[in-house]
């Protein structure tokens, strides 16, 4: 596979493999995407094409160092993959990173970079939305950190793909009152006409 043709199949790393590989990073991270919703629900309910890991932008080099032999690619808007070189600080416009054990291996992990200001998480979708970093994640019974379902749904609300609708429907019954309130407020700020508001 060449630099001009980086696309290839995905074989997502297992969640246990993610935890083992990122243990040396020494930086916080959270399982995101559909797996985060599944962990919140407490049971699998759909297939997943990849595994997303939320990472603070300021910690981006920590994961590079934790997986030094892996191949890294950054998704430059509007969606061009390019190599992410060791030690390179990615610009603010880049917030997706694909990686795999080698050029011949399938893609295994996708990192989503998010913003922080001191001890606060700042939504890259709408910087008016902030929360203490200590409150953006949960921990599964197996000890896996994952992004709180209300924040994950807020990100998913922008696309409204069938899988996003499925995730919203699955996790809605287990959202806590505070999570519902935060998501209502976030959607009301970012998209006051969003169809999910009527169901919250």
PDB file of C-alpha atoms in Angstrom:
ATOM      1  CA  UNK A   1       0.000   0.000   0.000  1.00  0.00           C
ATOM      2  CA  UNK A   2       1.524   3.350  -1.014  1.00  0.00           C
ATOM      3  CA  UNK A   3       1.262   6.899   0.311  1.00  0.00           C
ATOM      4  CA  UNK A   4      -1.026   7.695  -2.622  1.00  0.00           C
ATOM      5  CA  UNK A   5      -3.310   4.781  -1.832  1.00  0.00           C
ATOM      6  CA  UNK A   6      -3.597   4.526   1.960  1.00  0.00           C
ATOM      7  CA  UNK A   7      -7.130   3.178   2.189  1.00  0.00           C
ATOM      8  CA  UNK A   8      -7.637  -0.406   3.181  1.00  0.00           C
ATOM      9  CA  UNK A   9      -9.800  -2.655   5.330  1.00  0.00           C
ATOM     10  CA  UNK A  10     -10.646  -2.095   8.968  1.00  0.00           C
ATOM     11  CA  UNK A  11     -10.275  -4.831  11.573  1.00  0.00           C
ATOM     12  CA  UNK A  12     -10.964  -2.896  14.763  1.00  0.00           C
ATOM     13  CA  UNK A  13      -8.832  -3.658  17.789  1.00  0.00           C
ATOM     14  CA  UNK A  14     -10.753  -5.248  20.630  1.00  0.00           C
ATOM     15  CA  UNK A  15     -11.522  -2.992  23.576  1.00  0.00           C
ATOM     16  CA  UNK A  16      -9.215  -5.068  25.776  1.00  0.00           C
ATOM     17  CA  UNK A  17      -6.458  -4.636  23.201  1.00  0.00           C
ATOM     18  CA  UNK A  18      -7.048  -0.868  23.172  1.00  0.00           C
ATOM     19  CA  UNK A  19      -6.668  -0.746  26.940  1.00  0.00           C
ATOM     20  CA  UNK A  20      -3.484  -2.822  26.921  1.00  0.00           C
ATOM     21  CA  UNK A  21      -1.857  -0.838  24.120  1.00  0.00           C
ATOM     22  CA  UNK A  22      -2.692   2.574  25.558  1.00  0.00           C
ATOM     23  CA  UNK A  23      -1.709   1.764  29.148  1.00  0.00           C
ATOM     24  CA  UNK A  24       1.842   3.119  28.615  1.00  0.00           C
ATOM     25  CA  UNK A  25       0.579   6.425  27.183  1.00  0.00           C
ATOM     26  CA  UNK A  26       0.217   8.057  30.589  1.00  0.00           C
ATOM     27  CA  UNK A  27      -2.573  10.318  29.306  1.00  0.00           C
ATOM     28  CA  UNK A  28      -6.355  10.125  29.678  1.00  0.00           C
ATOM     29  CA  UNK A  29      -8.394   8.596  26.880  1.00  0.00           C
ATOM     30  CA  UNK A  30     -11.946   7.374  26.461  1.00  0.00           C
ATOM     31  CA  UNK A  31     -13.621   4.834  24.192  1.00  0.00           C
ATOM     32  CA  UNK A  32     -15.893   6.847  21.901  1.00  0.00           C
ATOM     33  CA  UNK A  33     -18.304   6.361  19.030  1.00  0.00           C
ATOM     34  CA  UNK A  34     -20.757   3.498  18.929  1.00  0.00           C
ATOM     35  CA  UNK A  35     -18.782   1.484  21.453  1.00  0.00           C
ATOM     36  CA  UNK A  36     -19.194   4.283  24.018  1.00  0.00           C
ATOM     37  CA  UNK A  37     -22.950   4.098  23.550  1.00  0.00           C
ATOM     38  CA  UNK A  38     -22.836   0.314  23.818  1.00  0.00           C
ATOM     39  CA  UNK A  39     -20.852   0.518  27.070  1.00  0.00           C
ATOM     40  CA  UNK A  40     -23.437   2.955  28.438  1.00  0.00           C
ATOM     41  CA  UNK A  41     -26.277   0.608  27.474  1.00  0.00           C
ATOM     42  CA  UNK A  42     -24.423  -2.336  29.006  1.00  0.00           C
ATOM     43  CA  UNK A  43     -24.871  -4.762  26.112  1.00  0.00           C
ATOM     44  CA  UNK A  44     -23.969  -4.990  22.415  1.00  0.00           C
ATOM     45  CA  UNK A  45     -26.768  -4.083  20.007  1.00  0.00           C
ATOM     46  CA  UNK A  46     -25.145  -3.425  16.609  1.00  0.00           C
ATOM     47  CA  UNK A  47     -22.014  -4.119  14.573  1.00  0.00           C
ATOM     48  CA  UNK A  48     -19.115  -1.662  14.536  1.00  0.00           C
ATOM     49  CA  UNK A  49     -16.880  -0.913  11.570  1.00  0.00           C
ATOM     50  CA  UNK A  50     -14.145   0.715  13.633  1.00  0.00           C
ATOM     51  CA  UNK A  51     -13.210   1.654  17.177  1.00  0.00           C
ATOM     52  CA  UNK A  52     -12.950   5.326  18.143  1.00  0.00           C
ATOM     53  CA  UNK A  53     -10.816   6.599  21.001  1.00  0.00           C
ATOM     54  CA  UNK A  54     -11.265  10.152  22.239  1.00  0.00           C
ATOM     55  CA  UNK A  55      -8.002  11.856  23.115  1.00  0.00           C
ATOM     56  CA  UNK A  56      -7.222  15.403  24.196  1.00  0.00           C
ATOM     57  CA  UNK A  57      -5.338  17.291  21.520  1.00  0.00           C
ATOM     58  CA  UNK A  58      -2.655  18.246  24.023  1.00  0.00           C
ATOM     59  CA  UNK A  59      -1.898  14.531  24.557  1.00  0.00           C
ATOM     60  CA  UNK A  60      -1.598  13.567  20.882  1.00  0.00           C
ATOM     61  CA  UNK A  61       2.117  12.748  21.027  1.00  0.00           C
ATOM     62  CA  UNK A  62       1.611  10.489  24.044  1.00  0.00           C
ATOM     63  CA  UNK A  63      -0.203   7.894  21.930  1.00  0.00           C
ATOM     64  CA  UNK A  64       2.431   8.126  19.197  1.00  0.00           C
ATOM     65  CA  UNK A  65       5.067   7.314  21.791  1.00  0.00           C
ATOM     66  CA  UNK A  66       2.950   4.481  23.233  1.00  0.00           C
ATOM     67  CA  UNK A  67       2.768   2.801  19.805  1.00  0.00           C
ATOM     68  CA  UNK A  68       6.106   3.781  18.239  1.00  0.00           C
ATOM     69  CA  UNK A  69       6.181   1.009  15.635  1.00  0.00           C
ATOM     70  CA  UNK A  70       2.696   1.704  14.297  1.00  0.00           C
ATOM     71  CA  UNK A  71       1.835   3.583  11.121  1.00  0.00           C
ATOM     72  CA  UNK A  72      -0.074   6.835  11.652  1.00  0.00           C
ATOM     73  CA  UNK A  73      -2.233   8.830   9.241  1.00  0.00           C
ATOM     74  CA  UNK A  74      -4.015  12.146   9.818  1.00  0.00           C
ATOM     75  CA  UNK A  75      -7.315  12.994   8.135  1.00  0.00           C
ATOM     76  CA  UNK A  76      -6.796  16.451   6.680  1.00  0.00           C
ATOM     77  CA  UNK A  77     -10.085  18.193   5.881  1.00  0.00           C
ATOM     78  CA  UNK A  78     -12.028  17.619   3.748  1.00  0.00           C
ATOM     79  CA  UNK A  79     -11.000  13.984   4.213  1.00  0.00           C
ATOM     80  CA  UNK A  80      -7.577  13.385   2.705  1.00  0.00           C
ATOM     81  CA  UNK A  81      -5.400  10.920   4.590  1.00  0.00           C
ATOM     82  CA  UNK A  82      -1.758  11.848   4.929  1.00  0.00           C
ATOM     83  CA  UNK A  83       1.047  10.451   7.011  1.00  0.00           C
ATOM     84  CA  UNK A  84       1.359  11.796  10.538  1.00  0.00           C
ATOM     85  CA  UNK A  85       5.064  11.982  11.212  1.00  0.00           C
ATOM     86  CA  UNK A  86       6.654  11.241  14.608  1.00  0.00           C
ATOM     87  CA  UNK A  87       6.686  14.334  16.793  1.00  0.00           C
ATOM     88  CA  UNK A  88       4.481  16.396  14.460  1.00  0.00           C
ATOM     89  CA  UNK A  89       1.881  18.564  16.184  1.00  0.00           C
ATOM     90  CA  UNK A  90      -1.304  18.394  14.157  1.00  0.00           C
ATOM     91  CA  UNK A  91      -3.103  21.648  13.263  1.00  0.00           C
ATOM     92  CA  UNK A  92      -6.441  22.478  14.862  1.00  0.00           C
ATOM     93  CA  UNK A  93      -8.342  21.560  11.693  1.00  0.00           C
ATOM     94  CA  UNK A  94      -7.257  17.918  12.045  1.00  0.00           C
ATOM     95  CA  UNK A  95      -9.113  15.864  14.605  1.00  0.00           C
ATOM     96  CA  UNK A  96      -9.158  12.327  13.142  1.00  0.00           C
ATOM     97  CA  UNK A  97      -6.165   9.985  13.192  1.00  0.00           C
ATOM     98  CA  UNK A  98      -6.082   6.481  11.732  1.00  0.00           C
ATOM     99  CA  UNK A  99      -3.460   3.962  12.746  1.00  0.00           C
ATOM    100  CA  UNK A 100      -2.445   0.349  12.183  1.00  0.00           C
ATOM    101  CA  UNK A 101       0.427  -1.919  13.228  1.00  0.00           C
ATOM    102  CA  UNK A 102       2.065  -1.777   9.779  1.00  0.00           C
ATOM    103  CA  UNK A 103       1.414  -0.778   6.161  1.00  0.00           C
ATOM    104  CA  UNK A 104       0.369  -4.352   5.396  1.00  0.00           C
ATOM    105  CA  UNK A 105      -2.046  -4.582   8.340  1.00  0.00           C
ATOM    106  CA  UNK A 106      -5.692  -3.475   8.454  1.00  0.00           C
ATOM    107  CA  UNK A 107      -6.606  -0.239  10.193  1.00  0.00           C
ATOM    108  CA  UNK A 108      -7.090  -0.927  13.893  1.00  0.00           C
ATOM    109  CA  UNK A 109      -7.698   2.355  15.762  1.00  0.00           C
ATOM    110  CA  UNK A 110      -9.168   5.768  15.079  1.00  0.00           C
ATOM    111  CA  UNK A 111      -8.314   8.597  17.458  1.00  0.00           C
ATOM    112  CA  UNK A 112     -10.589  11.624  17.715  1.00  0.00           C
ATOM    113  CA  UNK A 113      -8.824  14.724  19.033  1.00  0.00           C
ATOM    114  CA  UNK A 114     -10.812  16.981  21.320  1.00  0.00           C
ATOM    115  CA  UNK A 115      -9.981  20.265  22.972  1.00  0.00           C
ATOM    116  CA  UNK A 116      -9.234  21.184  26.566  1.00  0.00           C
ATOM    117  CA  UNK A 117      -8.671  24.403  28.465  1.00  0.00           C
ATOM    118  CA  UNK A 118      -6.921  23.711  31.736  1.00  0.00           C
ATOM    119  CA  UNK A 119      -9.136  21.293  33.633  1.00  0.00           C
ATOM    120  CA  UNK A 120     -12.094  21.751  31.277  1.00  0.00           C
ATOM    121  CA  UNK A 121     -13.131  19.808  28.199  1.00  0.00           C
ATOM    122  CA  UNK A 122     -14.217  22.089  25.345  1.00  0.00           C
ATOM    123  CA  UNK A 123     -16.449  20.766  22.568  1.00  0.00           C
ATOM    124  CA  UNK A 124     -14.780  21.042  19.180  1.00  0.00           C
ATOM    125  CA  UNK A 125     -18.242  21.199  17.624  1.00  0.00           C
ATOM    126  CA  UNK A 126     -19.265  24.210  19.717  1.00  0.00           C
ATOM    127  CA  UNK A 127     -16.651  25.794  22.012  1.00  0.00           C
ATOM    128  CA  UNK A 128     -19.394  27.377  24.108  1.00  0.00           C
ATOM    129  CA  UNK A 129     -19.921  23.913  25.567  1.00  0.00           C
ATOM    130  CA  UNK A 130     -17.499  23.071  28.367  1.00  0.00           C
ATOM    131  CA  UNK A 131     -17.377  20.543  31.207  1.00  0.00           C
ATOM    132  CA  UNK A 132     -14.834  19.589  33.829  1.00  0.00           C
ATOM    133  CA  UNK A 133     -12.579  16.895  32.390  1.00  0.00           C
ATOM    134  CA  UNK A 134     -13.282  14.772  35.444  1.00  0.00           C
ATOM    135  CA  UNK A 135     -16.934  14.565  34.370  1.00  0.00           C
ATOM    136  CA  UNK A 136     -16.771  13.701  30.673  1.00  0.00           C
ATOM    137  CA  UNK A 137     -16.195   9.982  31.066  1.00  0.00           C
ATOM    138  CA  UNK A 138     -17.534   6.909  32.767  1.00  0.00           C
ATOM    139  CA  UNK A 139     -15.933   3.565  33.561  1.00  0.00           C
ATOM    140  CA  UNK A 140     -17.422   0.236  32.522  1.00  0.00           C
ATOM    141  CA  UNK A 141     -17.705  -2.675  34.982  1.00  0.00           C
ATOM    142  CA  UNK A 142     -14.637  -4.121  33.236  1.00  0.00           C
ATOM    143  CA  UNK A 143     -12.677  -0.944  33.943  1.00  0.00           C
ATOM    144  CA  UNK A 144     -12.790   0.617  30.462  1.00  0.00           C
ATOM    145  CA  UNK A 145     -13.013   4.413  30.310  1.00  0.00           C
ATOM    146  CA  UNK A 146     -15.624   5.639  27.849  1.00  0.00           C
ATOM    147  CA  UNK A 147     -17.096   8.959  26.822  1.00  0.00           C
ATOM    148  CA  UNK A 148     -20.266   9.917  28.656  1.00  0.00           C
ATOM    149  CA  UNK A 149     -23.300   9.064  26.517  1.00  0.00           C
ATOM    150  CA  UNK A 150     -24.702  12.600  26.475  1.00  0.00           C
ATOM    151  CA  UNK A 151     -21.490  14.018  24.990  1.00  0.00           C
ATOM    152  CA  UNK A 152     -21.223  11.169  22.507  1.00  0.00           C
ATOM    153  CA  UNK A 153     -24.827  11.688  21.412  1.00  0.00           C
ATOM    154  CA  UNK A 154     -24.174  15.390  20.954  1.00  0.00           C
ATOM    155  CA  UNK A 155     -21.419  14.579  18.469  1.00  0.00           C
ATOM    156  CA  UNK A 156     -23.572  11.975  16.775  1.00  0.00           C
ATOM    157  CA  UNK A 157     -26.497  14.390  16.489  1.00  0.00           C
ATOM    158  CA  UNK A 158     -24.754  16.310  13.714  1.00  0.00           C
ATOM    159  CA  UNK A 159     -24.885  13.437  11.226  1.00  0.00           C
ATOM    160  CA  UNK A 160     -28.189  11.682  11.909  1.00  0.00           C
ATOM    161  CA  UNK A 161     -27.032   8.579  10.071  1.00  0.00           C
ATOM    162  CA  UNK A 162     -29.075   5.402  10.643  1.00  0.00           C
ATOM    163  CA  UNK A 163     -26.496   4.139  13.138  1.00  0.00           C
ATOM    164  CA  UNK A 164     -26.677   7.439  15.059  1.00  0.00           C
ATOM    165  CA  UNK A 165     -30.448   7.127  15.277  1.00  0.00           C
ATOM    166  CA  UNK A 166     -30.045   3.523  16.458  1.00  0.00           C
ATOM    167  CA  UNK A 167     -27.564   4.616  19.117  1.00  0.00           C
ATOM    168  CA  UNK A 168     -29.837   7.408  20.338  1.00  0.00           C
ATOM    169  CA  UNK A 169     -32.819   5.075  20.571  1.00  0.00           C
ATOM    170  CA  UNK A 170     -30.809   2.404  22.409  1.00  0.00           C
ATOM    171  CA  UNK A 171     -29.254   4.671  25.021  1.00  0.00           C
ATOM    172  CA  UNK A 172     -32.188   7.035  25.628  1.00  0.00           C
ATOM    173  CA  UNK A 173     -33.826   4.790  28.274  1.00  0.00           C
ATOM    174  CA  UNK A 174     -30.639   4.677  30.375  1.00  0.00           C
ATOM    175  CA  UNK A 175     -29.702   8.363  30.199  1.00  0.00           C
ATOM    176  CA  UNK A 176     -29.652   9.903  33.660  1.00  0.00           C
ATOM    177  CA  UNK A 177     -31.691  13.075  34.259  1.00  0.00           C
ATOM    178  CA  UNK A 178     -28.532  15.193  34.349  1.00  0.00           C
ATOM    179  CA  UNK A 179     -27.360  13.686  31.048  1.00  0.00           C
ATOM    180  CA  UNK A 180     -30.724  14.385  29.416  1.00  0.00           C
ATOM    181  CA  UNK A 181     -30.635  17.954  30.684  1.00  0.00           C
ATOM    182  CA  UNK A 182     -27.109  18.539  29.396  1.00  0.00           C
ATOM    183  CA  UNK A 183     -27.926  17.079  25.972  1.00  0.00           C
ATOM    184  CA  UNK A 184     -31.112  19.174  25.741  1.00  0.00           C
ATOM    185  CA  UNK A 185     -29.120  22.284  26.543  1.00  0.00           C
ATOM    186  CA  UNK A 186     -26.318  21.415  24.111  1.00  0.00           C
ATOM    187  CA  UNK A 187     -28.700  20.662  21.255  1.00  0.00           C
ATOM    188  CA  UNK A 188     -30.763  23.740  22.033  1.00  0.00           C
ATOM    189  CA  UNK A 189     -27.627  25.842  21.759  1.00  0.00           C
ATOM    190  CA  UNK A 190     -26.180  24.229  18.628  1.00  0.00           C
ATOM    191  CA  UNK A 191     -29.337  23.212  16.735  1.00  0.00           C
ATOM    192  CA  UNK A 192     -32.631  24.425  18.271  1.00  0.00           C
ATOM    193  CA  UNK A 193     -34.675  22.588  15.600  1.00  0.00           C
ATOM    194  CA  UNK A 194     -33.012  19.218  16.147  1.00  0.00           C
ATOM    195  CA  UNK A 195     -35.532  16.339  16.050  1.00  0.00           C
ATOM    196  CA  UNK A 196     -34.043  14.637  19.113  1.00  0.00           C
ATOM    197  CA  UNK A 197     -35.133  17.513  21.355  1.00  0.00           C
ATOM    198  CA  UNK A 198     -38.762  16.369  21.248  1.00  0.00           C
ATOM    199  CA  UNK A 199     -37.702  12.955  22.601  1.00  0.00           C
ATOM    200  CA  UNK A 200     -35.599  14.295  25.456  1.00  0.00           C
TER     201      UNK A 200
END
